[in-house]
Coordinates of C-alpha atoms and ligand atoms in Angstrom, one line a residue:
M11 CA -11.5 -61.8 -25.6
S12 CA -10.3 -65.4 -25.2
H13 CA -7.7 -66.4 -22.6
Q14 CA -5.4 -67.7 -25.3
I15 CA -5.4 -64.4 -27.2
L16 CA -5.0 -62.4 -24.0
N17 CA -2.2 -64.7 -23.0
R18 CA -0.2 -63.8 -26.1
M19 CA -0.7 -60.0 -25.4
T20 CA 1.4 -59.7 -22.4
N21 CA 3.3 -56.7 -23.5
F22 CA 0.9 -54.0 -24.5
D23 CA 1.7 -50.7 -23.0
D24 CA -1.5 -48.8 -23.5
V25 CA -3.3 -46.8 -20.9
I26 CA -5.1 -49.5 -18.9
I27 CA -8.5 -48.7 -17.3
V28 CA -9.8 -51.2 -14.7
G29 CA -13.6 -51.0 -14.2
G30 CA -16.6 -50.9 -16.4
G31 CA -18.9 -48.6 -14.4
L32 CA -19.5 -44.9 -15.1
T33 CA -15.9 -43.9 -14.3
G34 CA -14.2 -46.5 -16.4
L35 CA -16.4 -46.2 -19.5
F36 CA -16.5 -42.4 -19.4
C37 CA -12.7 -42.1 -19.0
A38 CA -12.2 -44.5 -22.0
L39 CA -14.5 -42.5 -24.2
K40 CA -12.9 -39.2 -23.2
L41 CA -9.5 -40.6 -24.1
A42 CA -10.5 -41.7 -27.6
P43 CA -9.0 -41.9 -30.1
R44 CA -6.0 -42.6 -27.9
P45 CA -5.8 -46.4 -27.6
V46 CA -6.9 -47.8 -24.2
T47 CA -7.5 -51.2 -22.8
L48 CA -10.5 -51.5 -20.5
I49 CA -10.7 -54.4 -18.2
A50 CA -13.8 -55.3 -16.3
A51 CA -14.4 -58.2 -13.8
A52 CA -17.9 -58.9 -15.3
P53 CA -19.4 -58.3 -18.8
L54 CA -20.2 -54.6 -19.3
G55 CA -23.6 -53.8 -17.8
Q56 CA -23.1 -56.3 -15.0
G57 CA -21.2 -56.1 -11.7
A58 CA -21.2 -52.3 -11.5
S59 CA -23.0 -50.2 -8.8
T60 CA -23.6 -47.6 -11.5
A61 CA -26.2 -49.8 -13.2
W62 CA -28.2 -50.0 -9.9
A63 CA -28.3 -46.2 -9.2
Q64 CA -32.0 -45.2 -8.9
G65 CA -31.9 -41.5 -7.9
G66 CA -29.7 -39.9 -10.5
I67 CA -26.9 -37.3 -10.7
A68 CA -26.8 -34.1 -8.7
A69 CA -26.2 -31.0 -10.9
A70 CA -27.2 -27.4 -10.4
V71 CA -29.0 -27.0 -13.7
G72 CA -32.5 -26.1 -12.3
E73 CA -33.9 -22.5 -12.2
G74 CA -32.7 -20.6 -9.2
D75 CA -30.1 -23.1 -8.3
S76 CA -26.3 -22.5 -8.4
P77 CA -23.1 -24.5 -8.0
E78 CA -22.3 -22.4 -4.9
A79 CA -25.6 -23.7 -3.3
H80 CA -24.8 -27.2 -4.3
A81 CA -21.3 -26.9 -2.7
V82 CA -22.8 -25.5 0.5
D83 CA -25.1 -28.6 0.8
T84 CA -22.2 -31.0 0.1
I85 CA -20.1 -29.3 2.7
A86 CA -22.9 -29.4 5.3
A87 CA -23.4 -33.2 4.8
G88 CA -19.8 -34.1 5.1
G89 CA -19.3 -33.7 8.9
G90 CA -16.6 -31.0 8.7
L91 CA -14.2 -33.0 6.5
V92 CA -15.2 -31.9 3.0
D93 CA -12.5 -30.2 1.0
E94 CA -14.4 -27.0 0.1
A95 CA -12.5 -26.1 -3.0
I96 CA -13.0 -29.6 -4.4
A97 CA -16.7 -29.6 -3.6
L98 CA -17.2 -26.2 -5.4
A99 CA -15.2 -27.3 -8.4
L100 CA -17.2 -30.5 -8.6
A101 CA -20.5 -28.6 -8.5
R102 CA -19.2 -26.1 -11.2
E103 CA -18.3 -28.9 -13.6
A104 CA -21.6 -30.8 -13.2
P105 CA -23.6 -29.1 -16.0
A106 CA -20.8 -29.7 -18.5
R107 CA -20.6 -33.4 -17.7
I108 CA -24.4 -33.7 -17.9
R109 CA -24.1 -32.3 -21.4
D110 CA -21.4 -34.9 -22.2
L111 CA -23.7 -37.7 -21.0
L112 CA -26.5 -36.3 -23.2
H113 CA -24.1 -36.3 -26.1
Y114 CA -23.3 -40.0 -25.5
G115 CA -27.0 -40.7 -25.6
V116 CA -28.2 -40.8 -21.9
P117 CA -31.9 -39.9 -22.2
F118 CA -32.3 -37.7 -19.1
D119 CA -35.9 -36.8 -18.3
R120 CA -37.1 -33.4 -19.5
D121 CA -40.0 -31.2 -18.5
L122 CA -42.8 -30.0 -20.9
E123 CA -40.6 -27.1 -22.1
G124 CA -37.7 -29.5 -23.0
R125 CA -35.5 -28.4 -20.0
L126 CA -33.8 -31.1 -18.0
A127 CA -36.2 -32.2 -15.3
V128 CA -34.7 -32.1 -11.8
G129 CA -35.9 -33.9 -8.7
R130 CA -35.3 -33.2 -5.0
E131 CA -33.5 -35.5 -2.6
A132 CA -32.8 -35.3 1.2
A133 CA -30.4 -32.6 2.3
H134 CA -30.3 -30.8 -1.1
S135 CA -31.6 -27.3 -0.8
A136 CA -32.9 -27.2 -4.4
R137 CA -34.3 -29.6 -7.0
R138 CA -31.1 -30.7 -8.7
I139 CA -31.2 -34.5 -9.4
V140 CA -31.2 -35.3 -13.1
H141 CA -32.8 -38.7 -13.6
V142 CA -34.1 -41.1 -16.3
R143 CA -37.6 -42.5 -16.4
G144 CA -38.0 -41.9 -12.7
D145 CA -35.6 -44.4 -11.0
M146 CA -33.7 -45.8 -14.0
A147 CA -30.7 -43.4 -14.2
G148 CA -28.0 -46.0 -13.6
R149 CA -29.3 -48.5 -16.0
A150 CA -29.7 -45.9 -18.7
I151 CA -26.2 -44.4 -18.2
I152 CA -24.6 -47.8 -18.4
A153 CA -26.6 -48.8 -21.5
A154 CA -25.7 -45.6 -23.4
L155 CA -22.0 -45.6 -22.5
T156 CA -21.6 -49.3 -23.1
E157 CA -23.0 -48.8 -26.6
A158 CA -20.7 -45.9 -27.2
V159 CA -17.7 -47.8 -25.9
R160 CA -18.5 -50.8 -28.1
R161 CA -18.6 -48.5 -31.2
T162 CA -15.3 -46.9 -30.4
P163 CA -12.4 -48.7 -32.2
S164 CA -9.7 -47.2 -30.0
I165 CA -11.1 -49.0 -26.9
R166 CA -9.9 -52.6 -26.5
L167 CA -12.3 -54.4 -24.1
I168 CA -11.4 -57.3 -21.9
E169 CA -14.4 -58.5 -20.0
G170 CA -14.4 -61.2 -17.2
Y171 CA -10.9 -60.5 -15.9
V172 CA -10.1 -59.5 -12.4
A173 CA -7.1 -57.3 -11.6
E174 CA -5.5 -58.9 -8.5
A175 CA -2.1 -57.0 -8.2
L176 CA -0.7 -53.7 -9.3
L177 CA 2.9 -54.0 -10.3
T178 CA 5.3 -51.2 -9.5
E179 CA 9.0 -50.4 -9.4
D180 CA 10.4 -47.4 -7.5
N181 CA 6.9 -46.2 -6.8
E182 CA 6.1 -46.2 -10.6
V183 CA 3.4 -48.4 -12.2
T184 CA 4.8 -51.1 -14.5
G185 CA 1.8 -53.3 -15.0
L186 CA -1.1 -55.3 -13.7
Q187 CA -1.6 -58.9 -12.8
L188 CA -5.0 -60.3 -13.9
R189 CA -6.9 -63.5 -13.5
K190 CA -9.9 -64.8 -15.3
A191 CA -13.0 -64.3 -13.2
N192 CA -14.5 -67.5 -11.8
E193 CA -11.5 -69.6 -13.0
P194 CA -9.4 -69.8 -9.9
N195 CA -7.1 -72.5 -11.1
V196 CA -5.9 -70.7 -14.2
M197 CA -2.6 -69.0 -13.8
P198 CA -2.6 -65.2 -13.6
L199 CA -1.4 -63.0 -16.5
T200 CA 0.9 -60.1 -16.4
I201 CA 0.4 -57.0 -18.5
A202 CA 2.8 -54.1 -18.9
A203 CA 1.4 -50.6 -18.5
R204 CA 2.6 -47.1 -18.4
A205 CA -0.6 -45.7 -17.0
V206 CA -3.3 -47.5 -15.0
V207 CA -6.6 -45.9 -14.1
L208 CA -8.4 -47.8 -11.3
A209 CA -12.2 -47.3 -11.5
T210 CA -13.2 -50.4 -9.6
G211 CA -16.0 -49.1 -7.4
G212 CA -16.6 -49.5 -3.7
I213 CA -16.3 -52.0 -0.9
G214 CA -19.9 -52.7 0.1
H215 CA -19.5 -56.4 -0.5
L216 CA -17.0 -56.7 2.3
Y217 CA -20.1 -56.5 4.5
A218 CA -22.6 -59.3 5.0
V219 CA -25.5 -56.9 4.4
T220 CA -25.0 -54.6 1.4
T221 CA -26.7 -53.0 -1.5
N222 CA -23.6 -53.4 -3.7
P223 CA -22.8 -56.0 -6.3
R224 CA -20.3 -58.8 -5.5
E225 CA -17.6 -57.1 -7.6
A226 CA -17.6 -54.2 -5.1
S227 CA -15.3 -56.2 -2.8
G228 CA -12.6 -53.6 -2.3
L229 CA -10.2 -55.4 -4.7
G230 CA -9.1 -52.1 -6.5
L231 CA -8.6 -50.4 -3.2
A232 CA -6.5 -53.3 -2.0
I233 CA -4.2 -53.6 -5.0
A234 CA -3.3 -49.9 -4.8
A235 CA -2.8 -50.2 -1.0
R236 CA -0.6 -53.3 -1.4
A237 CA 1.5 -51.4 -3.9
G238 CA 2.0 -48.6 -1.3
A239 CA -0.6 -46.0 -2.3
V240 CA -1.8 -43.5 0.2
I241 CA -5.4 -44.3 1.2
A242 CA -7.7 -41.5 2.5
D243 CA -10.6 -41.8 5.0
P244 CA -11.2 -45.5 4.7
E245 CA -13.2 -45.6 8.0
F246 CA -16.1 -43.6 6.5
V247 CA -18.7 -46.1 5.1
Q248 CA -22.3 -45.0 4.5
F249 CA -25.0 -47.4 5.5
H250 CA -28.5 -47.3 3.9
P251 CA -31.0 -47.6 6.8
T252 CA -33.6 -49.8 5.1
A253 CA -32.4 -52.7 3.1
I254 CA -35.0 -55.4 2.8
M255 CA -34.1 -58.5 4.7
A256 CA -35.6 -60.9 2.2
G257 CA -32.7 -63.5 2.1
R258 CA -31.1 -61.9 -0.9
D259 CA -27.5 -60.9 -1.3
P260 CA -27.1 -58.1 -2.2
A261 CA -30.1 -56.8 -0.4
P262 CA -32.7 -54.8 -2.3
L263 CA -33.4 -51.3 -1.1
A264 CA -36.6 -50.0 0.4
T265 CA -36.2 -46.4 -0.9
E266 CA -36.2 -43.5 1.5
A267 CA -39.2 -42.2 -0.4
L268 CA -41.4 -44.7 1.4
R269 CA -40.6 -43.0 4.7
G270 CA -41.3 -39.7 2.9
E271 CA -44.8 -41.1 2.1
G272 CA -45.4 -41.8 5.8
A273 CA -44.2 -45.4 6.3
I274 CA -42.9 -45.8 9.9
L275 CA -40.2 -47.9 11.5
I276 CA -41.3 -50.3 14.2
N277 CA -39.7 -53.1 16.2
G278 CA -40.9 -56.6 16.7
K279 CA -43.1 -55.5 19.6
G280 CA -44.8 -53.0 17.3
E281 CA -43.2 -50.0 19.0
R282 CA -42.2 -47.0 16.8
F283 CA -38.6 -46.4 17.8
M284 CA -37.3 -43.4 15.8
A285 CA -39.6 -40.8 17.4
A286 CA -37.6 -41.1 20.6
R287 CA -34.2 -40.8 18.8
H288 CA -34.7 -37.7 16.7
R289 CA -37.3 -34.9 16.3
L290 CA -37.7 -35.8 12.6
A291 CA -38.3 -39.5 13.6
E292 CA -38.1 -41.7 10.4
L293 CA -37.0 -38.6 8.3
A294 CA -33.9 -38.0 10.4
P295 CA -30.6 -38.0 8.5
R296 CA -29.6 -41.4 7.0
D297 CA -26.9 -42.2 9.5
I298 CA -29.1 -41.5 12.5
V299 CA -31.9 -43.7 11.1
A300 CA -29.4 -46.5 10.3
R301 CA -28.2 -46.4 13.9
G302 CA -31.8 -46.6 15.2
V303 CA -32.5 -49.6 13.1
F304 CA -29.2 -51.3 14.0
A305 CA -29.8 -50.8 17.7
E306 CA -33.2 -52.4 17.6
I307 CA -31.8 -55.4 15.7
A308 CA -28.8 -55.6 18.1
A309 CA -31.3 -55.7 21.1
G310 CA -33.0 -58.6 19.5
R311 CA -36.2 -56.8 18.8
G312 CA -35.9 -56.6 15.0
A313 CA -36.8 -53.7 12.8
F314 CA -39.6 -53.3 10.3
L315 CA -40.8 -50.7 7.8
D316 CA -44.6 -50.5 8.2
A317 CA -46.3 -49.0 5.2
R318 CA -49.8 -50.5 6.0
D319 CA -51.4 -47.3 7.0
A320 CA -49.4 -44.9 4.9
L321 CA -49.8 -46.8 1.6
G322 CA -51.7 -50.0 2.0
A323 CA -53.3 -51.0 -1.3
R324 CA -51.5 -48.1 -3.1
F325 CA -48.1 -49.6 -2.4
A326 CA -47.8 -51.6 -5.7
D327 CA -48.6 -48.6 -7.8
K328 CA -46.4 -46.1 -6.1
F329 CA -43.4 -48.3 -5.5
P330 CA -43.5 -51.2 -8.0
T331 CA -39.8 -52.1 -7.7
V332 CA -39.9 -52.4 -3.9
H333 CA -43.2 -54.2 -4.1
A334 CA -41.8 -56.8 -6.5
S335 CA -38.8 -57.4 -4.2
C336 CA -41.1 -57.9 -1.2
L337 CA -43.4 -60.2 -3.1
A338 CA -40.5 -62.3 -4.3
A339 CA -39.6 -62.8 -0.6
G340 CA -43.2 -63.8 0.2
I341 CA -44.0 -60.4 1.9
D342 CA -47.1 -58.4 1.0
P343 CA -46.1 -54.9 2.2
A344 CA -49.7 -53.7 2.0
R345 CA -50.6 -56.1 4.7
V346 CA -47.4 -56.8 6.8
P347 CA -44.4 -54.8 7.9
I348 CA -41.2 -55.3 5.8
P349 CA -38.2 -56.6 7.8
V350 CA -35.3 -54.2 7.2
A351 CA -31.6 -53.8 8.3
P352 CA -28.9 -51.2 7.5
A353 CA -26.7 -52.2 4.6
A354 CA -23.3 -51.0 3.5
H355 CA -24.0 -48.7 0.6
Y356 CA -21.2 -46.3 -0.3
H357 CA -17.5 -45.8 0.6
M358 CA -16.5 -42.2 1.2
G359 CA -12.9 -43.3 1.6
G360 CA -10.5 -44.7 -1.0
I361 CA -7.3 -44.2 -2.9
A362 CA -6.2 -40.6 -2.1
V363 CA -6.1 -38.6 -5.3
D364 CA -5.4 -34.9 -6.2
A365 CA -7.6 -32.7 -8.3
R366 CA -6.4 -34.5 -11.5
G367 CA -7.2 -37.9 -10.1
R368 CA -3.5 -38.7 -9.5
S369 CA -2.6 -41.1 -6.7
S370 CA 0.6 -41.2 -4.7
I371 CA 2.1 -43.8 -7.1
D372 CA 3.5 -42.5 -10.4
G373 CA 1.4 -43.7 -13.4
L374 CA -1.6 -44.6 -11.2
W375 CA -4.8 -42.6 -11.4
A376 CA -8.1 -43.5 -9.6
G377 CA -11.6 -42.2 -10.0
G378 CA -15.2 -42.9 -8.8
E379 CA -16.0 -44.8 -5.7
V380 CA -12.5 -46.4 -5.3
S381 CA -11.0 -43.0 -4.9
S382 CA -11.2 -40.4 -2.2
T383 CA -11.1 -36.8 -3.5
G384 CA -12.2 -35.0 -0.4
A385 CA -15.6 -34.2 -1.9
H386 CA -17.6 -36.3 0.5
G387 CA -15.8 -35.9 3.8
A388 CA -17.4 -38.1 6.5
N389 CA -20.7 -38.5 4.8
R390 CA -21.8 -38.3 1.1
L391 CA -24.6 -36.1 0.0
A392 CA -27.1 -38.2 -2.1
S393 CA -26.4 -38.3 -5.8
N394 CA -23.0 -36.7 -5.5
S395 CA -21.2 -40.0 -6.2
L396 CA -22.2 -40.4 -9.8
L397 CA -21.3 -36.7 -10.2
E398 CA -17.8 -37.3 -8.7
A399 CA -17.3 -40.3 -10.9
V400 CA -18.1 -38.5 -14.2
V401 CA -16.2 -35.3 -13.3
Y402 CA -13.0 -37.2 -12.3
A403 CA -13.2 -39.6 -15.2
A404 CA -13.1 -36.6 -17.5
R405 CA -10.2 -34.9 -15.5
I406 CA -8.2 -38.1 -15.5
A407 CA -8.6 -38.5 -19.3
E408 CA -7.5 -34.8 -19.7
D409 CA -4.5 -35.3 -17.5
I410 CA -3.4 -38.5 -19.2
K411 CA -3.7 -36.9 -22.6
S412 CA -1.4 -34.0 -21.5
S413 CA 1.0 -36.2 -19.6
A414 CA 4.4 -37.3 -20.9
L415 CA 4.2 -41.0 -20.1
P416 CA 7.4 -43.0 -20.2
A417 CA 8.2 -43.8 -23.8
T418 CA 8.0 -47.6 -23.2
A419 CA 6.6 -49.6 -20.4
R420 CA 9.1 -51.2 -18.1
A421 CA 9.0 -55.0 -18.1
P422 CA 6.9 -55.7 -15.0
A423 CA 8.1 -58.3 -12.5
A424 CA 5.1 -60.5 -11.6
S425 CA 4.2 -60.7 -7.9
P426 CA 4.5 -64.2 -6.6
P427 CA 1.1 -65.7 -7.4
R428 CA -1.0 -67.0 -4.6
R429 CA -2.4 -70.4 -5.2
N430 CA -5.7 -69.3 -6.8
A431 CA -8.2 -66.5 -6.9
A432 CA -11.1 -68.4 -5.6
F433 CA -13.1 -67.1 -2.6
P434 CA -13.0 -69.9 0.0
A435 CA -16.6 -69.6 1.0
L436 CA -16.3 -69.9 4.8
S437 CA -13.5 -67.3 5.1
E438 CA -15.3 -64.8 2.9
T439 CA -18.5 -65.4 4.9
N440 CA -16.6 -64.9 8.2
L441 CA -14.9 -61.7 6.9
R442 CA -18.2 -60.2 5.8
A443 CA -20.0 -61.2 9.1
M444 CA -17.2 -59.6 11.1
M445 CA -17.3 -56.4 9.0
T446 CA -21.0 -56.1 9.7
S447 CA -20.9 -56.9 13.4
R448 CA -17.5 -55.3 14.3
V449 CA -16.9 -52.5 11.8
G450 CA -20.5 -51.6 10.9
V451 CA -23.1 -49.0 11.9
I452 CA -22.2 -48.9 15.6
R453 CA -18.5 -49.5 16.5
D454 CA -16.4 -49.6 19.6
G455 CA -12.7 -49.9 20.4
D456 CA -12.6 -53.5 21.6
H457 CA -14.6 -54.9 18.7
L458 CA -12.6 -52.9 16.2
A459 CA -9.4 -54.1 17.7
E460 CA -10.6 -57.7 17.4
A461 CA -11.4 -57.1 13.7
V462 CA -8.1 -55.4 13.0
R463 CA -6.2 -58.4 14.4
A464 CA -8.4 -60.9 12.5
F465 CA -8.1 -59.1 9.1
A466 CA -4.3 -58.6 9.5
R467 CA -3.9 -62.4 10.1
L468 CA -6.2 -63.2 7.2
E469 CA -4.3 -60.8 4.9
R470 CA -1.0 -62.6 5.8
E471 CA -2.3 -66.1 5.7
A472 CA -4.9 -66.2 2.9
H473 CA -4.1 -68.6 0.1
S474 CA -6.1 -66.8 -2.5
A475 CA -5.2 -63.4 -3.9
A476 CA -8.8 -62.3 -3.8
L477 CA -9.3 -63.1 -0.2
A478 CA -6.0 -61.5 0.7
N479 CA -7.1 -58.4 -1.1
M480 CA -10.5 -58.4 0.6
A481 CA -8.7 -58.7 3.9
A482 CA -6.4 -55.8 3.1
S483 CA -9.3 -53.5 2.4
A484 CA -11.2 -54.7 5.5
L485 CA -8.0 -54.1 7.5
L486 CA -7.7 -50.5 6.3
V487 CA -11.3 -49.7 7.2
A488 CA -11.1 -51.3 10.6
A489 CA -7.7 -49.9 11.6
S490 CA -8.7 -46.3 10.7
A491 CA -12.0 -46.8 12.5
W492 CA -10.1 -47.9 15.5
T493 CA -7.8 -45.0 15.3
R494 CA -10.6 -42.4 15.0
R495 CA -11.7 -42.1 18.6
E496 CA -14.7 -39.9 18.0
S497 CA -18.0 -40.1 16.2
R498 CA -18.4 -38.1 13.0
G499 CA -20.6 -38.4 10.0
A500 CA -21.1 -42.1 9.1
H501 CA -18.5 -43.2 11.6
Y502 CA -20.1 -43.8 15.1
R503 CA -18.2 -45.1 18.1
S504 CA -20.4 -46.0 21.1
D505 CA -17.3 -45.6 23.3
C506 CA -16.5 -42.1 21.9
P507 CA -20.0 -40.8 21.0
A508 CA -18.9 -37.1 20.6
E509 CA -17.2 -35.3 17.8
S510 CA -13.6 -34.2 18.7
Q511 CA -12.3 -30.9 17.4
A512 CA -8.8 -32.3 17.5
L513 CA -9.8 -34.9 14.9
A514 CA -11.5 -32.6 12.5
H515 CA -9.1 -33.6 9.7
R516 CA -9.1 -36.3 7.0
T517 CA -7.3 -39.6 7.5
M518 CA -4.3 -40.3 5.3
T519 CA -2.9 -43.8 5.8
T520 CA -1.2 -46.7 4.2
L521 CA -1.5 -50.5 4.4
A522 CA 1.8 -50.5 6.2
K523 CA 0.4 -48.3 8.9
A524 CA -2.7 -50.4 9.2
R525 CA -0.5 -53.5 9.6
A526 CA 1.5 -51.7 12.3
I527 CA -1.7 -50.9 14.2
A528 CA -2.6 -54.6 14.1
E529 CA 0.8 -55.5 15.4
S530 CA 0.5 -53.0 18.2
L531 CA -2.9 -54.5 19.2
A532 CA -1.6 -58.1 19.0
D533 CA -0.4 -58.1 22.7
R534 CA -3.8 -57.1 23.9
A535 CA -5.6 -60.0 22.1
P536 CA -8.0 -62.0 24.3
A537 CA -7.9 -65.8 24.0
R538 CA -11.1 -65.9 21.8
D539 CA -9.2 -64.0 19.1
A540 CA -7.1 -67.1 18.4
Q541 CA -10.0 -68.7 16.6
P542 CA -8.9 -69.2 12.9
M543 CA -10.8 -67.2 10.3
M544 CA -9.7 -69.4 7.5
A545 CA -11.9 -72.2 6.3
Ligands
FAD612 C1 -28.3 -49.7 -5.1 C2 -27.5 -48.4 -5.3 C3 -28.1 -47.2 -5.7 C4 -27.3 -46.0 -5.8 N1 -27.9 -44.9 -6.2 C5 -27.2 -43.8 -6.5 C6 -27.8 -42.6 -7.0 O1 -29.0 -42.5 -7.3 N2 -27.0 -41.5 -7.3 C7 -25.6 -41.6 -7.1 O2 -24.9 -40.6 -7.3 N3 -25.0 -42.7 -6.6 C8 -25.8 -43.8 -6.3 N4 -25.1 -44.9 -5.9 C9 -23.7 -45.0 -5.8 C10 -23.1 -45.0 -7.2 O3 -23.9 -45.9 -8.0 C11 -21.6 -45.5 -7.2 O4 -20.9 -44.8 -6.3 C12 -21.0 -45.3 -8.6 O5 -21.8 -45.9 -9.6 C13 -19.6 -45.8 -8.6 O6 -19.2 -45.8 -10.0 P1 -17.8 -46.4 -10.3 O7 -17.6 -46.3 -11.8 O8 -16.8 -45.9 -9.4 O9 -17.9 -48.0 -9.9 P2 -18.9 -49.2 -10.4 O10 -20.0 -48.6 -11.2 O11 -19.2 -50.0 -9.2 O12 -18.0 -49.9 -11.4 C14 -16.9 -50.7 -11.0 C15 -16.4 -51.6 -12.1 O13 -15.1 -52.2 -11.7 C16 -15.2 -53.6 -11.9 N5 -14.2 -54.2 -11.0 C17 -14.2 -54.2 -9.7 N6 -13.1 -54.7 -9.2 C18 -12.4 -55.1 -10.3 C19 -11.1 -55.8 -10.4 N7 -10.3 -56.1 -9.4 N8 -10.7 -56.1 -11.7 C20 -11.5 -55.8 -12.8 N9 -12.6 -55.1 -12.7 C21 -13.1 -54.8 -11.4 C22 -16.7 -53.9 -11.7 O14 -17.0 -55.2 -12.2 C23 -17.3 -52.7 -12.4 O15 -17.3 -52.9 -13.8 C24 -25.9 -46.1 -5.7 C25 -25.3 -47.3 -5.4 C26 -26.1 -48.5 -5.2 C27 -25.4 -49.8 -4.9

């Protein structure tokens, strides 16, 4: 849709869905024929983590499996913070949502008898991952849903626009402020809305090393937080232990299956380091391997995935995607170890929502990775994220259909626009580097405090809305990580390495609280903190 046309449409009062990943597309389809406007920062098919998912969706559809067993595995992975009722309900709804996806044309793999083929993944007690052509689930889901959305006349699509502010009055949604992506000098637009669904994905791109697309910069989380929404568990970020350090941003993944096939982790001196850290060595849980890799890199020894003995010449055949990523970086993994590092991969925290996907702001729903339902606790079980996205997308649609929305949208008051939405390169680089070094795999109080102060200052002073939003999300993660003085799930503090019974509860916070933490830490700032972060 052209900017001119959109500019004239400043008063539609539809349901507005922000995000073109699994959550946004599925929710829009489920709402049909009710008119909805779907806004995505990038053209559909691009800029969404969903399209990059390789494993698939967890669903207890295999013989001998049950939703109860699925819920037990989900709860065990979550470090004591999973909401058990939510996990069980999620597992129970999984088969129905898989049927929906089949109906929309997702070609899940089947066995010889025509039943859904299910694969196994770490920490699942049964084979329960439905997949497409091996590792193509994400791409196939996005392709099928995009086609269905483009065929549905009730869905108005606006691609290439970024939501940069959520407008509210008396804790009720009144609209959104948008800006054309990659055109920072164009003025923002204001759209009235009675109902907004945020489906903007995760925050991985706040980190210098990530597997997530650039659009996963925490903007959706930030706009809700800046409007006063309650945010849950922001400190819990899952890191994938073996992203390939091949000079690419985002970093390609060296799948866990390589370690399953016998590839080992070594440092630059050729020493195998995981065996001393865990009895399962390279096959230890994801967060433990991530910490092992991080520690070797931090000690200056580097970390490498060595598949020479385990796979050698078979590498290209068995792992063509990883092989291609390595070759593109000039690495032949059959002959040399692959340089790896932990990468920000998935955000367990997000906008706090109830079982219907409702946030603490009237008229604001959130689903998928931008939300926090309580299903993942302190650590996500593999392939539960796409499941949560599709289940909550359906629930949100159901809830909106049965809700009495205000008869007309209130006229939204635009928030004072920041100068532009561009990402000043140096500031963004600094923020991402600080997230990786201070709020990453291994954290401690002093470095977290430094990050909290820097992000609070950046959030106040940034000239661009995008950078201020990134800083707000970074501040939420850092401030809650500072507050949680224990180690649990994916959150590890070297100064508090044990789990604390007293902290066995979810975090519920707001941006105001995070800013107050920054203020309380201001007095303790050492001189080096005064360095400006802005370019
Ligand atoms: C490499 C990789 C592999 C993965 N593999 C799996 C797997 O096998 N199984 C599994 O369950 N999970 C997997 N995950 C996680 C899973 O893919 C995501 O959690 C899930 O796809 C999130 O879906 P979503 O709809 O919430 O967000 P996304 O799919 O990320 O979609 C977000 C959408 O919002 C748009 N957007 C963002 N900000 C704005 C804004 N401010 N304004 C307008 N639009 C905006 C984006 O452009 C995009 O269209 C993987 C993730 C990655 C990165």
